[in-house]
Coordinates of C-alpha atoms in Angstrom, one line a residue:
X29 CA 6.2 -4.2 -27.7
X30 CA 9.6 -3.3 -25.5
X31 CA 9.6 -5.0 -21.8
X32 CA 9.4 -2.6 -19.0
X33 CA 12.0 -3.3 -16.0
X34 CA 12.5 -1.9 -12.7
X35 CA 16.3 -0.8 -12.9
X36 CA 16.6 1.4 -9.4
X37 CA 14.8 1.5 -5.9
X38 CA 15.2 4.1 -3.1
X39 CA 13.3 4.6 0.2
X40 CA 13.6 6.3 3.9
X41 CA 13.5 4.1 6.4
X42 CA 9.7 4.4 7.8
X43 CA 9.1 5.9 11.4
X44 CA 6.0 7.0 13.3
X45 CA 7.3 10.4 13.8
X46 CA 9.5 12.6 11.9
X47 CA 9.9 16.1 13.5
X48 CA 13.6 16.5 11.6
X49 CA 12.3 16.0 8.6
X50 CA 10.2 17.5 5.8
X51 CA 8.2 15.8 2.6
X52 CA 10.7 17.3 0.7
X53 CA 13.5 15.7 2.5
X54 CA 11.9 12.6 2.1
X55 CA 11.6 12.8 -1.1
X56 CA 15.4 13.8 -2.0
X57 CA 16.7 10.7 0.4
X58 CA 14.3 8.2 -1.9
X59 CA 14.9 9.9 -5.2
X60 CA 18.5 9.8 -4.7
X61 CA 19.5 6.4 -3.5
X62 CA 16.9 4.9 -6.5
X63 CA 19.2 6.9 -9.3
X64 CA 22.3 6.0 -7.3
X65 CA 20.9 2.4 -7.3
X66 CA 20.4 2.4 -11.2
X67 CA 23.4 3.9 -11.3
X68 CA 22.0 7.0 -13.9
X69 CA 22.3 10.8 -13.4
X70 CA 18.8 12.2 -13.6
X71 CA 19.2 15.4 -15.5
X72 CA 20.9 13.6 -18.5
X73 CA 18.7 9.9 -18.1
X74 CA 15.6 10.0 -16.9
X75 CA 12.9 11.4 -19.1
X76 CA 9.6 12.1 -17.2
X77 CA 8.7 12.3 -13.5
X78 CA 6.1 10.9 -11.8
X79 CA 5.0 12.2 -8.2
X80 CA 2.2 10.2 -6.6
X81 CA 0.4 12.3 -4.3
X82 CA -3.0 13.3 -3.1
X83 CA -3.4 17.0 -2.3
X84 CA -5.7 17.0 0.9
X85 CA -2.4 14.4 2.7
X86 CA 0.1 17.1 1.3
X87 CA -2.1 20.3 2.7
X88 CA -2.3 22.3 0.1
X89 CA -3.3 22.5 -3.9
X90 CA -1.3 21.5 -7.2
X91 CA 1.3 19.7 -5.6
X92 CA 3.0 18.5 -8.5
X93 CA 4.2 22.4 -8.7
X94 CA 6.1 21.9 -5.8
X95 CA 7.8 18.8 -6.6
X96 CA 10.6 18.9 -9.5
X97 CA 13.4 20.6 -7.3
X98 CA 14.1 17.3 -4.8
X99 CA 13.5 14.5 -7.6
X100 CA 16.0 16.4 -10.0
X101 CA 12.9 17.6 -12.7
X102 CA 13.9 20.8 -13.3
X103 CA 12.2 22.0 -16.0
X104 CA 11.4 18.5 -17.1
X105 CA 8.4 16.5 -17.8
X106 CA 7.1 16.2 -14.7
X107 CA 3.3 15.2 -13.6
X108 CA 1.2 14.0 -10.6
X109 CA -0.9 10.6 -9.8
X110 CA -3.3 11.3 -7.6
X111 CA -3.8 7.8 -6.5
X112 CA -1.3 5.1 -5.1
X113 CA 1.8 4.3 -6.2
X114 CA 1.0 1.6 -8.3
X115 CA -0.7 3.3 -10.7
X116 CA 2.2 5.7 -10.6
X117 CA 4.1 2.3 -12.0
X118 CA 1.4 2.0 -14.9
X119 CA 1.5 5.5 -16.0
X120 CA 5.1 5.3 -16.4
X121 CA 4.9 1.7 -18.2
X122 CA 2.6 3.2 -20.7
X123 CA 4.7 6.6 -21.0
X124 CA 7.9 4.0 -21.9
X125 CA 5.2 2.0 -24.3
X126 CA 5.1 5.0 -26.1
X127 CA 8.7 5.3 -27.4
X128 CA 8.6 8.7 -26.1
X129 CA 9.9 7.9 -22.6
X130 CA 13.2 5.8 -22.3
X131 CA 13.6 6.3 -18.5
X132 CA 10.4 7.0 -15.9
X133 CA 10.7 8.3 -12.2
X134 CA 8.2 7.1 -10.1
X135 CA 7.9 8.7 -6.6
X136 CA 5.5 8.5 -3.6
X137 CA 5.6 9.4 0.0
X138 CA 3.8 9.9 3.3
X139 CA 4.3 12.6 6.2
X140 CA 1.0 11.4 8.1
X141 CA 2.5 12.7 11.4
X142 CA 2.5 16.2 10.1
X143 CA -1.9 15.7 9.6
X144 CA -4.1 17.0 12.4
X145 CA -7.0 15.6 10.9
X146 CA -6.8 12.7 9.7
X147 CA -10.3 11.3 9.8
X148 CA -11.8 14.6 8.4
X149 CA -9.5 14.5 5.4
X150 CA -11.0 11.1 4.6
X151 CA -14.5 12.3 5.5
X152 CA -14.2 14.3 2.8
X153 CA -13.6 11.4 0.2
X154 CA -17.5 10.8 1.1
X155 CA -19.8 11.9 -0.8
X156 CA -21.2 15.7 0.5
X157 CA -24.6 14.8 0.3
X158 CA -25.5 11.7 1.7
X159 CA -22.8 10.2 3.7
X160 CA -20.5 12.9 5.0
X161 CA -23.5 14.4 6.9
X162 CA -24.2 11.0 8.6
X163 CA -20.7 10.3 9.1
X164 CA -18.8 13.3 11.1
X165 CA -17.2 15.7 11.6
X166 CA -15.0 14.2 13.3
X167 CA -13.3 15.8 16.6
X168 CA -10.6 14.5 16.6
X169 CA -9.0 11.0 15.5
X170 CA -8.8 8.3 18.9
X171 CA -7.4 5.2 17.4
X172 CA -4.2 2.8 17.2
X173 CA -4.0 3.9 13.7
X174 CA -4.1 7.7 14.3
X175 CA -0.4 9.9 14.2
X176 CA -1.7 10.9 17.3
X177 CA -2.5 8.1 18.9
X178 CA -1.2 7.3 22.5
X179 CA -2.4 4.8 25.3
X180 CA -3.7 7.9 27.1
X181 CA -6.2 8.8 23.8
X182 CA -9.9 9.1 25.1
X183 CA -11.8 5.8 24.0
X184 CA -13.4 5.6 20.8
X185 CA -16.4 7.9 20.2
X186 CA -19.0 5.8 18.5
X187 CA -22.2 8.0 18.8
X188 CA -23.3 10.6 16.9
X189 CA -26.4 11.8 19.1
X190 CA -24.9 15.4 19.5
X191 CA -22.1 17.8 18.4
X192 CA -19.7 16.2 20.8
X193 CA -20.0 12.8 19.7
X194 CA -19.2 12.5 15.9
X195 CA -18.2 9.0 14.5
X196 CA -15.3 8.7 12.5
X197 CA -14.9 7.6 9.1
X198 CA -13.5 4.0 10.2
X199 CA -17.1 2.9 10.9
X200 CA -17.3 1.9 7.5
X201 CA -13.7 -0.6 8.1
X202 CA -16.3 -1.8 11.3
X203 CA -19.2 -2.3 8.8
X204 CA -16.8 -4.3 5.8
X205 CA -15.5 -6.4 8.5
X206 CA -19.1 -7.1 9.8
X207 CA -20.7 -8.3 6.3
X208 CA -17.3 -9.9 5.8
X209 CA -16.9 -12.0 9.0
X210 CA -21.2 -13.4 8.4
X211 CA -20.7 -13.7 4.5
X212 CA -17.6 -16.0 4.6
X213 CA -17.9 -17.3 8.3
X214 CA -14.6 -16.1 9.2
X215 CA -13.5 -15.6 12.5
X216 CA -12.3 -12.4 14.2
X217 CA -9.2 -14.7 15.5
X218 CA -8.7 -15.6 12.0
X219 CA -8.4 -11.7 11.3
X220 CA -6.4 -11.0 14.8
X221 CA -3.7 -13.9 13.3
X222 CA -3.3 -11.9 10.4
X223 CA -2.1 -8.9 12.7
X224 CA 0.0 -11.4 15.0
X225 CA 1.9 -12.7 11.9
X226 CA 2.2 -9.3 10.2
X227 CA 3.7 -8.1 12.7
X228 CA 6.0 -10.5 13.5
X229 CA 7.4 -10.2 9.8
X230 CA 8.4 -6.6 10.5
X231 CA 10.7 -7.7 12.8
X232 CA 13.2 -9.1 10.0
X233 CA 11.9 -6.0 8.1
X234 CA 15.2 -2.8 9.1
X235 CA 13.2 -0.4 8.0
X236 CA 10.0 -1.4 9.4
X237 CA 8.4 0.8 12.4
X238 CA 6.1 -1.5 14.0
X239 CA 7.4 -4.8 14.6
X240 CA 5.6 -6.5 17.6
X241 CA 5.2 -9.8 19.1
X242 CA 1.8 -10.1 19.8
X243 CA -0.8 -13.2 20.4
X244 CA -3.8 -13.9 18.8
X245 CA -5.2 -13.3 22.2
X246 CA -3.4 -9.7 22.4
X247 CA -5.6 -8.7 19.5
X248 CA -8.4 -10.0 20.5
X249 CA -8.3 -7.8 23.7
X250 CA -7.4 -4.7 22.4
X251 CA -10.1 -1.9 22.4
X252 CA -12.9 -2.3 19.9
X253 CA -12.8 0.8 17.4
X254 CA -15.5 0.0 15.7
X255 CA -17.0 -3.6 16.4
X256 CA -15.7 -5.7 15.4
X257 CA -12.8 -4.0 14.2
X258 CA -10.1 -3.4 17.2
X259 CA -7.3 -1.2 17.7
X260 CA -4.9 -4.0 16.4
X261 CA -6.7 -4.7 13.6
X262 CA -5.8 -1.3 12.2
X263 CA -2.3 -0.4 10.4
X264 CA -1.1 2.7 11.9
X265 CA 0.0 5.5 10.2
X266 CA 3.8 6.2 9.3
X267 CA 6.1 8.5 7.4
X268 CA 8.4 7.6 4.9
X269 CA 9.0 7.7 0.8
X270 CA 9.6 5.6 -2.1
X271 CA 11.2 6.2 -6.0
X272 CA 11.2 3.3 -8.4
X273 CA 13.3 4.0 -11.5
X274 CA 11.2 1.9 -14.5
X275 CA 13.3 1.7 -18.2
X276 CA 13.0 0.2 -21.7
X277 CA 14.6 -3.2 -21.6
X278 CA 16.8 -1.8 -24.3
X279 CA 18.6 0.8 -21.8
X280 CA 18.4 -1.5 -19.0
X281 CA 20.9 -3.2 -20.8
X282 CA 23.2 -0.4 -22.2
X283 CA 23.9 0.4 -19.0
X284 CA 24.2 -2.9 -17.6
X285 CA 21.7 -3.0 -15.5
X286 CA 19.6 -6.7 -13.9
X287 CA 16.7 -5.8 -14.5
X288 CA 13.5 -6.8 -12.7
X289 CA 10.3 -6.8 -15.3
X290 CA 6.8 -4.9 -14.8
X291 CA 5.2 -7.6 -16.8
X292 CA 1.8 -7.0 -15.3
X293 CA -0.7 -4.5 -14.3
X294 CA -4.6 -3.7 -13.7
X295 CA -6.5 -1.0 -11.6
X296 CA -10.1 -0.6 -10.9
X297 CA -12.8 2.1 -9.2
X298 CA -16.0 0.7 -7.5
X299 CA -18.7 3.6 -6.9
X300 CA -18.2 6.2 -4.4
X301 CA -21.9 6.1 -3.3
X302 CA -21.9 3.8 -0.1
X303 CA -25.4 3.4 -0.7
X304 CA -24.7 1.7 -4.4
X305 CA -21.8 -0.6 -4.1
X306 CA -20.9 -3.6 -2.4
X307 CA -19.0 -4.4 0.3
X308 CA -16.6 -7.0 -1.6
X309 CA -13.1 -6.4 -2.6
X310 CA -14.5 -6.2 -6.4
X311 CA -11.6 -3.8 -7.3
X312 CA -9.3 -6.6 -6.5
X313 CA -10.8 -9.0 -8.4
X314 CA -10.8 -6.8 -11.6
X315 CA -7.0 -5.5 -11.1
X316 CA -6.4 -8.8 -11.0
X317 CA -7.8 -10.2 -14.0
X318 CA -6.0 -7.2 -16.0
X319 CA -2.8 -7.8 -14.5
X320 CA -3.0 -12.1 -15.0
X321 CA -3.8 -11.2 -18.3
X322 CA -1.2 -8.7 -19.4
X323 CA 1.4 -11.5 -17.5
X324 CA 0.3 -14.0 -18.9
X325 CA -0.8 -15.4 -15.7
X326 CA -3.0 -18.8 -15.5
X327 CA -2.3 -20.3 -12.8
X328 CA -1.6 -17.8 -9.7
X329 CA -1.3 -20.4 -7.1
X330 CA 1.2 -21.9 -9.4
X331 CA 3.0 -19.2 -11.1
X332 CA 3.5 -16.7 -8.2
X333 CA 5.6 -17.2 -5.4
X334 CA 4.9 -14.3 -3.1
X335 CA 2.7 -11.6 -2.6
X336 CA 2.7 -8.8 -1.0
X337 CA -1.3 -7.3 -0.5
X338 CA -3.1 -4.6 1.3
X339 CA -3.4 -5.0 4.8
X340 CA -4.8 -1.3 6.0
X341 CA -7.0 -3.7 8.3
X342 CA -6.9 -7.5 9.3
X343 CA -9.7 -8.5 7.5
X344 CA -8.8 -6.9 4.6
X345 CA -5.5 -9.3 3.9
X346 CA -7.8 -12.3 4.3
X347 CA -10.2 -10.8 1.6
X348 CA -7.7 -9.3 -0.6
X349 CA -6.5 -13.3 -1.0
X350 CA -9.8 -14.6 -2.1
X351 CA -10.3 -11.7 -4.2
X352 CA -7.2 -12.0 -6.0
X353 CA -7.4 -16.3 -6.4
X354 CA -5.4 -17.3 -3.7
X355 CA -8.6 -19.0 -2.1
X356 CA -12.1 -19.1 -2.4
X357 CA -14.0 -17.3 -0.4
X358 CA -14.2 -18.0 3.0
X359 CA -11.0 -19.9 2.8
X360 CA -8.1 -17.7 3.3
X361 CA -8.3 -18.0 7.5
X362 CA -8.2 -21.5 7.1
X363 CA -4.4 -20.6 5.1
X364 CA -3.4 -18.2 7.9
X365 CA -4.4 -20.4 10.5
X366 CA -2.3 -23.7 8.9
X367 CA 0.8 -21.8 8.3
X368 CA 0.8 -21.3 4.2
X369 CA 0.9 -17.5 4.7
X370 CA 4.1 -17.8 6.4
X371 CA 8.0 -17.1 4.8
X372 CA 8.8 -20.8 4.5
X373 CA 4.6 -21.6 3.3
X374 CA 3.6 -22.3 0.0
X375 CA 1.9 -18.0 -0.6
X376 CA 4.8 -16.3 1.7
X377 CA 2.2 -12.7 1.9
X378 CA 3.6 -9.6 3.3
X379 CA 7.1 -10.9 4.4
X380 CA 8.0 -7.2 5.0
X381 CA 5.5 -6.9 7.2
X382 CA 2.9 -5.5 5.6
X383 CA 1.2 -2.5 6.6
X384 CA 0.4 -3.5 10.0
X385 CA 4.3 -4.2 10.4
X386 CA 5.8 -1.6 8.4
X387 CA 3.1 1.4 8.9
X388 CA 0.1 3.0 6.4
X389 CA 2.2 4.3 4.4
X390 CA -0.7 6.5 2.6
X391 CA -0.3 6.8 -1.3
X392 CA 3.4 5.2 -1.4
X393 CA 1.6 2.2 0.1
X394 CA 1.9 0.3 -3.3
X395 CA 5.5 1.7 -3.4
X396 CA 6.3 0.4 -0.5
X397 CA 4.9 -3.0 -1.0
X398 CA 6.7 -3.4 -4.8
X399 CA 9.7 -2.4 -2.8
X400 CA 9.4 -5.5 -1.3
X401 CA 8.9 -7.4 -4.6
X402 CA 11.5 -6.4 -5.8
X403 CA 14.2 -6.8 -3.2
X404 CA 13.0 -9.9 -2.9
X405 CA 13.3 -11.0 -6.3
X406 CA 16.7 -9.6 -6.2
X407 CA 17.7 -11.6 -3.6
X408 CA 18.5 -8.5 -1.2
X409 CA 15.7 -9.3 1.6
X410 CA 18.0 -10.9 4.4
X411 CA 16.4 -12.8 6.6
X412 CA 13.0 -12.6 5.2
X413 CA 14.2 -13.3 2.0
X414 CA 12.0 -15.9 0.1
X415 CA 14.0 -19.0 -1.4
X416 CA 14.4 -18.9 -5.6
X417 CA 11.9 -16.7 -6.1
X418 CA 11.1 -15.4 -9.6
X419 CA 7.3 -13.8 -9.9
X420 CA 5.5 -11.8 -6.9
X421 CA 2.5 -9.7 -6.4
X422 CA 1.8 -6.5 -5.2
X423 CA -1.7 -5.3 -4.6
X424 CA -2.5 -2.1 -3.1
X425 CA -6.3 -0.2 -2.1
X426 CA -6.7 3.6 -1.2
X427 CA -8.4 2.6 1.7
X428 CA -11.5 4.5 3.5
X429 CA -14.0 5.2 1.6
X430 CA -12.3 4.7 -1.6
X431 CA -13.6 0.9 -3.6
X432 CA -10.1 2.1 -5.6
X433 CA -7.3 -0.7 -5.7
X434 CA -4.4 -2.0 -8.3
X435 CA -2.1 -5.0 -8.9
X436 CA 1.6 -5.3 -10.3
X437 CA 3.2 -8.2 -11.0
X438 CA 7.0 -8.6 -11.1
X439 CA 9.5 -10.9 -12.8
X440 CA 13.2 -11.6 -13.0
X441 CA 15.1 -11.8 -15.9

């Protein structure tokens, strides 16, 4: 069975707002500087394209039609994940597995500040029968974590008695947070730490957007979106894209190449029916297991030396720990709170600054988070970077409604 490696990375930086630019743009600039960085002409090297999109962020159907001009696929082998970016890494690990595939393309993106609707876009991800009708429409988006979010926004409508007052779809982040905070006795300043230290991070992060230096306090006054969720517990939205270049070990090193191994995946789907499912990070969990497993992973306290996890909200970070065996539950607020989580701690998690630092990144979230990985374990991460280290995690979840997550694992050499 031939090793997978990462062998070239590209990304835009990531900004709130974009008017000079299009997805396509985007696109180009990350495609190009990853084959530049492996150092490999696309139309002669790479063998398949993968394009991780979903069609409601990109407006219109069959995007992977629109695609093969910017990321050099010209009438290549070129296909679309409609999920996160990570599983646009598995895809092209098991195309490679093949023998089929020598060289993989992996691209993701976001253009969030082009979407007018974001909150009725995810309300329809619920399901048509039951829960949409509860749930919206919604007017129009009024949060910290909306592209079209300003201080001058009206507050956040939480009724739904008439056709003026329509919830939107974050209720359900309010709800999670709720069952979370009373299940594991978590605090909300344990949460509001998370976005305090996240934040911070970004600030050694170039091509973060949202670098802030914030107290626990800040958070805690910040306008409730949906109790107890607050406006800076919520990662806003940003645009900006990601290529990964993944190769056979074998043509890694025919071209000289370092390469950085994909020596572990997983992915998992919880229900889509509110009603059925649970309100734990079970998708974690799973990923998890699959990706310990194909790594060879026992000991993750032990074995991994940074992570980089899903942080769409603040309580999320503190349950995608415990989900993934970095505490039990209940217990990762007690790491935030004594320092573990930071750079120079024991779990370094989200040095980049996560997605409350660097933005929401939509589906190249997981991109965007293995970018980190990577340049870390390359030794390229600056101030941030994390001494000696040589295995890190990256965990990424599709976020509202979705009970959809995955997990990658990366080596050196």
């Amino acid at each position: 069975m031939t090793r997978v490696c990462v062998i070239g990375i590209g990304h835009t930086d990531f900004n709130s707002m974009t008017p000079g630019m299009g997805w396509k743009e985007f696109m180009y600039e990350a495609c190009n500087k990853a084959y530049m960085d492996a150092g490999i002409d696309p139309r002669r090297d790479i063998d398949s394209f993968i394009t991780c999109a979903e069609d409601y962020w990109e407006g219109f159907s069959i995007f992977d039609e629109f695609v093969p001009d910017q990321i050099g696929a010209l009438l290549r082998p070129c296909c679309t994940v409609c999920g996160d970016g990570i599983y646009g890494l598995g895809n092209a690990y098991m195309q490679i597995q093949t023998g089929l595939m020598n060289v993989v393309s992996i691209e993701a993106h976001s253009k969030a500040s082009d979407l007018l609707t974001y909150g009725d876009i995810m309300l329809h991800a619920f399901d048509p029968i039951y829960d949409r009708p509860v749930s919206g429409p919604v007017q129009r988006p009024n949060y910290a974590g909306s592209p079209s979010y300003t201080e001058e926004s009206p507050k956040p409508l939480v009724g739904a008695s008439d056709e003026k007052e329509r919830i939107h779809p974050y209720f359900l982040a309010g709800l999670e947070m709720q069952h979370y905070l009373r299940k594991t006795k978590t605090t909300e300043e344990q949460c509001a730490m998370v976005a305090v230290q996240n934040k911070r991070n970004a600030f050694s992060n170039p091509y973060a957007d949202y670098e802030l230096n914030i107290s626990v306090d800040d958070v805690m006054k910040s306008e409730y979106c949906f109790s107890p969720l607050k406006n800076l517990d919520v990662s806003p939205t940003v645009d900006g894209a990601v290529c990964f270049v993944l190769a056979s070990e074998d043509f890694a090193r025919e071209i000289g190449a370092e390469p950085i191994y994909l020596s572990g995946f997983g992915w998992s789907s919880e229900t889509p029916w509110l009603s059925t499912r649970g309100m734990e990070a079970d998708y974690a969990k799973k990923a998890s297991k699959m990706a310990y497993k194909m790594a060879e992973i026992k000991q993750p306290t032990r074995q991994i030396d940074l992570v980089e996890v899903d942080d769409r909200f603040t309580y999320k970070q503190l349950q995608h720990l415990e989900a993934l065996g970095f505490a039990g539950e209940g217990q990762a607020g007690r790491l935030i709170e004594d320092g573990s989580l930071d750079i120079d701690g024991w779990l370094p998690t989200n040095p980049s600054g996560g997605s409350l630092g660097v933005g929401n990144c939509l589906e190249a979230t997981g991109l965007q988070k293995s970018l980190e990985i990577v340049t870390q374990l390359r030794g390229h991460a600056g101030k941030r970077q994390i001494a000696d280290a040589q295995t890190g995690l990256a965990q990424s979840w599709r976020g509202i409604p979705s009970g959809s997550g995955a997990v990658a694992i990366f080596t050196r050499g």
